[in-house]
Amino acid sequence: MEMKLTIRRVPTVVSNYQEDSPAAAGCGKNCLGDCCLPVSELPLYAFKANPAKLPSQEDAAPTKPLINLLLTEWENRMARGLFRYDVTACETKVIPGNLGFVAQLNEGRHLKKRPTEFRVDRVLQPFDPAKFNFTKVGQEEVLFQFENGATDESFFLESAPIPADRAPNVVAINVSPIEYGHVLLIPRVLDRLPQRIDQDSFLLALQMAAEAASPYFRLGYNSLGAFATINHLHFQAYYLSVPFPVEKAATQKIPLAEDNMKSGVNVSKLINYPVRGLVFEGGNTLNDLANVVSSACVWLQDNNVPYNVLVSDCGRRIFLFPQCYAEKQALGEVSQELLDTQVNPAVWEISGHIVLKRRNDYEEASETSAWKLLAEVSLSEERFEEVKAYIFSAAGLVQSDEEEVSEGEDTTYVPVPVAPLPITEGCLVLQ
């Protein structure tokens, strides 16, 4: 039996800084570029982490959970009409089956979404200021700066100046959302970094997931060639109150040499899932986990292997998917049936949340059809093992001679522990 999902709206709360917006400065467009941002003030969420220069806490508001603040401010932008469509009106259902793929009907999204402006055969491409990038976004789309708080507690400022000595990290809405609370984390926006992961940016993504402290708030990353559409470094994130199918999939632990266990990071591979991938989890610190996974990502992008990343379980569990769908498309190896769906399988689709553009595809969606689409994304077993060996070498991991240990024999649904919803009304609820 299909499980229908509906969205219950969070009451909008308008902050003081939104009611009395300052006059535009710089170019007059109140953008995130060098002309406007350095002379602006934006809300600031300061997370608890290592020391860094930040404004004084004298006027800091009592700390709210990050997820509560983010969703409230996202709702505010919805009320102000900043999105291209109302994603809360989209039909969504859980498809019957062992994995519980989630299907959403979003007719016409591909016509309203910004088209890709970059080659799909190169993972690393130089930043091009002439093409769309996030410095051209209006500040009204920004929810807050996201910075290291230099204290043991998080805090929030409704208005804070932009640091003079470094480019700020900002969290902004995705104006073409695919789910409730869909936002973008843009590290060091004024540095105009191309879409490529490094250790610092990946650690920032893990810190955001940890600060949100909700198993239903995940971050994702798409490389160029794996359906990123903007060559300006960013992670995506949103709130979905059901487990992703990949989070329920069985895994097989890869035994590591004893020297590799100092960091506390464990590595497994997915089994009985349509896309081959690696799962990194644990770590003595977030920094340990970020070091290992970012090293793997750096090898992939330096060697032109497109990939997607899902940050799950409050930053404690990372799924890494090398993929080849765009390459198969270019070689004419994808069936016309799949091409006609106009689904580009990026991180959310690979994780099991599939956005469909045609009603017929939505109504006929099944675990079989989802599996058929995603199987085209996966590297072959031989190529996956080859890439895995290179990734291990780049990350300083050595596989031991022990046999791989199974952590799950099937893909039967196992309920994920659910903490009380951090917002008053809730988001997605099952009916």
PDB file of N, CA and C in Angstrom, residues 135-182:
ATOM      1  N   THR A 135      27.179  35.198  -6.146  1.00  0.00           N
ATOM      2  CA  THR A 135      27.382  36.612  -5.835  1.00  0.00           C
ATOM      3  C   THR A 135      26.307  37.479  -6.487  1.00  0.00           C
ATOM      4  N   LYS A 136      25.558  36.918  -7.434  1.00  0.00           N
ATOM      5  CA  LYS A 136      24.495  37.659  -8.113  1.00  0.00           C
ATOM      6  C   LYS A 136      23.145  37.511  -7.422  1.00  0.00           C
ATOM      7  N   VAL A 137      23.120  36.731  -6.345  1.00  0.00           N
ATOM      8  CA  VAL A 137      21.876  36.503  -5.597  1.00  0.00           C
ATOM      9  C   VAL A 137      21.568  37.714  -4.717  1.00  0.00           C
ATOM     10  N   GLY A 138      20.291  38.034  -4.576  1.00  0.00           N
ATOM     11  CA  GLY A 138      19.885  39.118  -3.689  1.00  0.00           C
ATOM     12  C   GLY A 138      19.978  38.702  -2.230  1.00  0.00           C
ATOM     13  N   GLN A 139      20.310  39.652  -1.370  1.00  0.00           N
ATOM     14  CA  GLN A 139      20.475  39.327   0.051  1.00  0.00           C
ATOM     15  C   GLN A 139      19.168  38.888   0.706  1.00  0.00           C
ATOM     16  N   GLU A 140      18.035  39.200   0.107  1.00  0.00           N
ATOM     17  CA  GLU A 140      16.766  38.757   0.684  1.00  0.00           C
ATOM     18  C   GLU A 140      16.643  37.233   0.655  1.00  0.00           C
ATOM     19  N   GLU A 141      17.437  36.552  -0.187  1.00  0.00           N
ATOM     20  CA  GLU A 141      17.409  35.097  -0.256  1.00  0.00           C
ATOM     21  C   GLU A 141      18.288  34.450   0.807  1.00  0.00           C
ATOM     22  N   VAL A 142      19.096  35.234   1.496  1.00  0.00           N
ATOM     23  CA  VAL A 142      20.004  34.700   2.513  1.00  0.00           C
ATOM     24  C   VAL A 142      19.278  34.578   3.850  1.00  0.00           C
ATOM     25  N   LEU A 143      19.393  33.435   4.489  1.00  0.00           N
ATOM     26  CA  LEU A 143      18.802  33.239   5.818  1.00  0.00           C
ATOM     27  C   LEU A 143      19.733  33.733   6.909  1.00  0.00           C
ATOM     28  N   PHE A 144      21.015  33.417   6.798  1.00  0.00           N
ATOM     29  CA  PHE A 144      21.986  33.875   7.788  1.00  0.00           C
ATOM     30  C   PHE A 144      23.400  33.503   7.350  1.00  0.00           C
ATOM     31  N   GLN A 145      24.372  34.166   7.970  1.00  0.00           N
ATOM     32  CA  GLN A 145      25.749  33.711   7.898  1.00  0.00           C
ATOM     33  C   GLN A 145      25.880  32.475   8.800  1.00  0.00           C
ATOM     34  N   PHE A 146      26.804  31.602   8.458  1.00  0.00           N
ATOM     35  CA  PHE A 146      27.026  30.400   9.269  1.00  0.00           C
ATOM     36  C   PHE A 146      28.511  30.317   9.567  1.00  0.00           C
ATOM     37  N   GLU A 147      28.873  30.643  10.803  1.00  0.00           N
ATOM     38  CA  GLU A 147      30.283  30.805  11.138  1.00  0.00           C
ATOM     39  C   GLU A 147      30.642  30.113  12.449  1.00  0.00           C
ATOM     40  N   ASN A 148      31.924  29.871  12.585  1.00  0.00           N
ATOM     41  CA  ASN A 148      32.491  29.304  13.799  1.00  0.00           C
ATOM     42  C   ASN A 148      32.315  30.295  14.959  1.00  0.00           C
ATOM     43  N   GLY A 149      31.724  29.854  16.063  1.00  0.00           N
ATOM     44  CA  GLY A 149      31.373  30.764  17.138  1.00  0.00           C
ATOM     45  C   GLY A 149      32.414  31.026  18.192  1.00  0.00           C
ATOM     46  N   ALA A 150      33.521  30.268  18.191  1.00  0.00           N
ATOM     47  CA  ALA A 150      34.613  30.488  19.138  1.00  0.00           C
ATOM     48  C   ALA A 150      34.201  30.299  20.597  1.00  0.00           C
ATOM     49  N   THR A 151      33.086  29.621  20.837  1.00  0.00           N
ATOM     50  CA  THR A 151      32.645  29.362  22.208  1.00  0.00           C
ATOM     51  C   THR A 151      32.132  27.928  22.308  1.00  0.00           C
ATOM     52  N   ASP A 152      31.779  27.543  23.527  1.00  0.00           N
ATOM     53  CA  ASP A 152      31.245  26.199  23.738  1.00  0.00           C
ATOM     54  C   ASP A 152      29.755  26.111  23.444  1.00  0.00           C
ATOM     55  N   GLU A 153      29.111  27.243  23.187  1.00  0.00           N
ATOM     56  CA  GLU A 153      27.682  27.265  22.907  1.00  0.00           C
ATOM     57  C   GLU A 153      27.408  28.005  21.595  1.00  0.00           C
ATOM     58  N   SER A 154      26.372  27.581  20.899  1.00  0.00           N
ATOM     59  CA  SER A 154      25.941  28.287  19.692  1.00  0.00           C
ATOM     60  C   SER A 154      25.197  29.553  20.085  1.00  0.00           C
ATOM     61  N   PHE A 155      25.180  30.526  19.181  1.00  0.00           N
ATOM     62  CA  PHE A 155      24.374  31.713  19.427  1.00  0.00           C
ATOM     63  C   PHE A 155      23.947  32.332  18.101  1.00  0.00           C
ATOM     64  N   PHE A 156      22.936  33.192  18.169  1.00  0.00           N
ATOM     65  CA  PHE A 156      22.354  33.792  16.974  1.00  0.00           C
ATOM     66  C   PHE A 156      22.275  35.304  17.140  1.00  0.00           C
ATOM     67  N   LEU A 157      22.721  36.027  16.127  1.00  0.00           N
ATOM     68  CA  LEU A 157      22.594  37.483  16.091  1.00  0.00           C
ATOM     69  C   LEU A 157      21.672  37.855  14.937  1.00  0.00           C
ATOM     70  N   GLU A 158      20.693  38.700  15.206  1.00  0.00           N
ATOM     71  CA  GLU A 158      19.765  39.084  14.138  1.00  0.00           C
ATOM     72  C   GLU A 158      20.414  39.990  13.101  1.00  0.00           C
ATOM     73  N   SER A 159      21.529  40.601  13.451  1.00  0.00           N
ATOM     74  CA  SER A 159      22.249  41.431  12.491  1.00  0.00           C
ATOM     75  C   SER A 159      23.713  41.475  12.895  1.00  0.00           C
ATOM     76  N   ALA A 160      24.596  41.220  11.942  1.00  0.00           N
ATOM     77  CA  ALA A 160      26.035  41.243  12.223  1.00  0.00           C
ATOM     78  C   ALA A 160      26.772  41.687  10.976  1.00  0.00           C
ATOM     79  N   PRO A 161      27.825  42.479  11.122  1.00  0.00           N
ATOM     80  CA  PRO A 161      28.588  42.923   9.953  1.00  0.00           C
ATOM     81  C   PRO A 161      29.303  41.758   9.285  1.00  0.00           C
ATOM     82  N   ILE A 162      29.616  41.937   8.022  1.00  0.00           N
ATOM     83  CA  ILE A 162      30.385  40.948   7.290  1.00  0.00           C
ATOM     84  C   ILE A 162      31.850  41.074   7.704  1.00  0.00           C
ATOM     85  N   PRO A 163      32.529  39.961   8.014  1.00  0.00           N
ATOM     86  CA  PRO A 163      33.933  40.052   8.438  1.00  0.00           C
ATOM     87  C   PRO A 163      34.783  40.765   7.379  1.00  0.00           C
ATOM     88  N   ALA A 164      35.680  41.626   7.831  1.00  0.00           N
ATOM     89  CA  ALA A 164      36.522  42.376   6.898  1.00  0.00           C
ATOM     90  C   ALA A 164      37.706  41.555   6.419  1.00  0.00           C
ATOM     91  N   ASP A 165      38.079  40.513   7.178  1.00  0.00           N
ATOM     92  CA  ASP A 165      39.304  39.784   6.870  1.00  0.00           C
ATOM     93  C   ASP A 165      39.079  38.453   6.167  1.00  0.00           C
ATOM     94  N   ARG A 166      37.837  38.081   5.893  1.00  0.00           N
ATOM     95  CA  ARG A 166      37.582  36.804   5.226  1.00  0.00           C
ATOM     96  C   ARG A 166      36.189  36.805   4.622  1.00  0.00           C
ATOM     97  N   ALA A 167      36.006  35.964   3.625  1.00  0.00           N
ATOM     98  CA  ALA A 167      34.701  35.843   2.979  1.00  0.00           C
ATOM     99  C   ALA A 167      33.757  35.042   3.870  1.00  0.00           C
ATOM    100  N   PRO A 168      32.494  35.456   3.975  1.00  0.00           N
ATOM    101  CA  PRO A 168      31.559  34.753   4.865  1.00  0.00           C
ATOM    102  C   PRO A 168      30.985  33.489   4.229  1.00  0.00           C
ATOM    103  N   ASN A 169      30.623  32.535   5.082  1.00  0.00           N
ATOM    104  CA  ASN A 169      29.794  31.406   4.672  1.00  0.00           C
ATOM    105  C   ASN A 169      28.339  31.847   4.822  1.00  0.00           C
ATOM    106  N   VAL A 170      27.498  31.567   3.831  1.00  0.00           N
ATOM    107  CA  VAL A 170      26.098  31.961   3.936  1.00  0.00           C
ATOM    108  C   VAL A 170      25.188  30.775   3.639  1.00  0.00           C
ATOM    109  N   VAL A 171      24.008  30.820   4.247  1.00  0.00           N
ATOM    110  CA  VAL A 171      22.950  29.850   3.971  1.00  0.00           C
ATOM    111  C   VAL A 171      21.816  30.603   3.291  1.00  0.00           C
ATOM    112  N   ALA A 172      21.451  30.172   2.080  1.00  0.00           N
ATOM    113  CA  ALA A 172      20.438  30.857   1.282  1.00  0.00           C
ATOM    114  C   ALA A 172      19.394  29.852   0.819  1.00  0.00           C
ATOM    115  N   ILE A 173      18.225  30.341   0.469  1.00  0.00           N
ATOM    116  CA  ILE A 173      17.188  29.453  -0.055  1.00  0.00           C
ATOM    117  C   ILE A 173      17.574  28.981  -1.453  1.00  0.00           C
ATOM    118  N   ASN A 174      17.088  27.808  -1.823  1.00  0.00           N
ATOM    119  CA  ASN A 174      17.116  27.357  -3.214  1.00  0.00           C
ATOM    120  C   ASN A 174      15.789  27.795  -3.830  1.00  0.00           C
ATOM    121  N   VAL A 175      15.840  28.736  -4.768  1.00  0.00           N
ATOM    122  CA  VAL A 175      14.597  29.303  -5.302  1.00  0.00           C
ATOM    123  C   VAL A 175      13.828  28.300  -6.165  1.00  0.00           C
ATOM    124  N   SER A 176      14.484  27.182  -6.543  1.00  0.00           N
ATOM    125  CA  SER A 176      13.794  26.084  -7.238  1.00  0.00           C
ATOM    126  C   SER A 176      13.855  24.850  -6.342  1.00  0.00           C
ATOM    127  N   PRO A 177      13.126  24.857  -5.230  1.00  0.00           N
ATOM    128  CA  PRO A 177      13.290  23.789  -4.229  1.00  0.00           C
ATOM    129  C   PRO A 177      12.706  22.467  -4.692  1.00  0.00           C
ATOM    130  N   ILE A 178      13.251  21.394  -4.156  1.00  0.00           N
ATOM    131  CA  ILE A 178      12.635  20.088  -4.400  1.00  0.00           C
ATOM    132  C   ILE A 178      12.033  19.514  -3.121  1.00  0.00           C
ATOM    133  N   GLU A 179      12.161  20.242  -2.014  1.00  0.00           N
ATOM    134  CA  GLU A 179      11.554  19.766  -0.777  1.00  0.00           C
ATOM    135  C   GLU A 179      11.478  20.904   0.220  1.00  0.00           C
ATOM    136  N   TYR A 180      10.754  20.657   1.266  1.00  0.00           N
ATOM    137  CA  TYR A 180      10.551  21.628   2.331  1.00  0.00           C
ATOM    138  C   TYR A 180      11.885  22.014   2.965  1.00  0.00           C
ATOM    139  N   GLY A 181      12.105  23.300   3.150  1.00  0.00           N
ATOM    140  CA  GLY A 181      13.317  23.768   3.793  1.00  0.00           C
ATOM    141  C   GLY A 181      14.567  23.663   2.938  1.00  0.00           C
ATOM    142  N   HIS A 182      14.425  23.582   1.619  1.00  0.00           N
ATOM    143  CA  HIS A 182      15.566  23.381   0.724  1.00  0.00           C
ATOM    144  C   HIS A 182      16.439  24.638   0.702  1.00  0.00           C
TER     145      HIS A 182
END
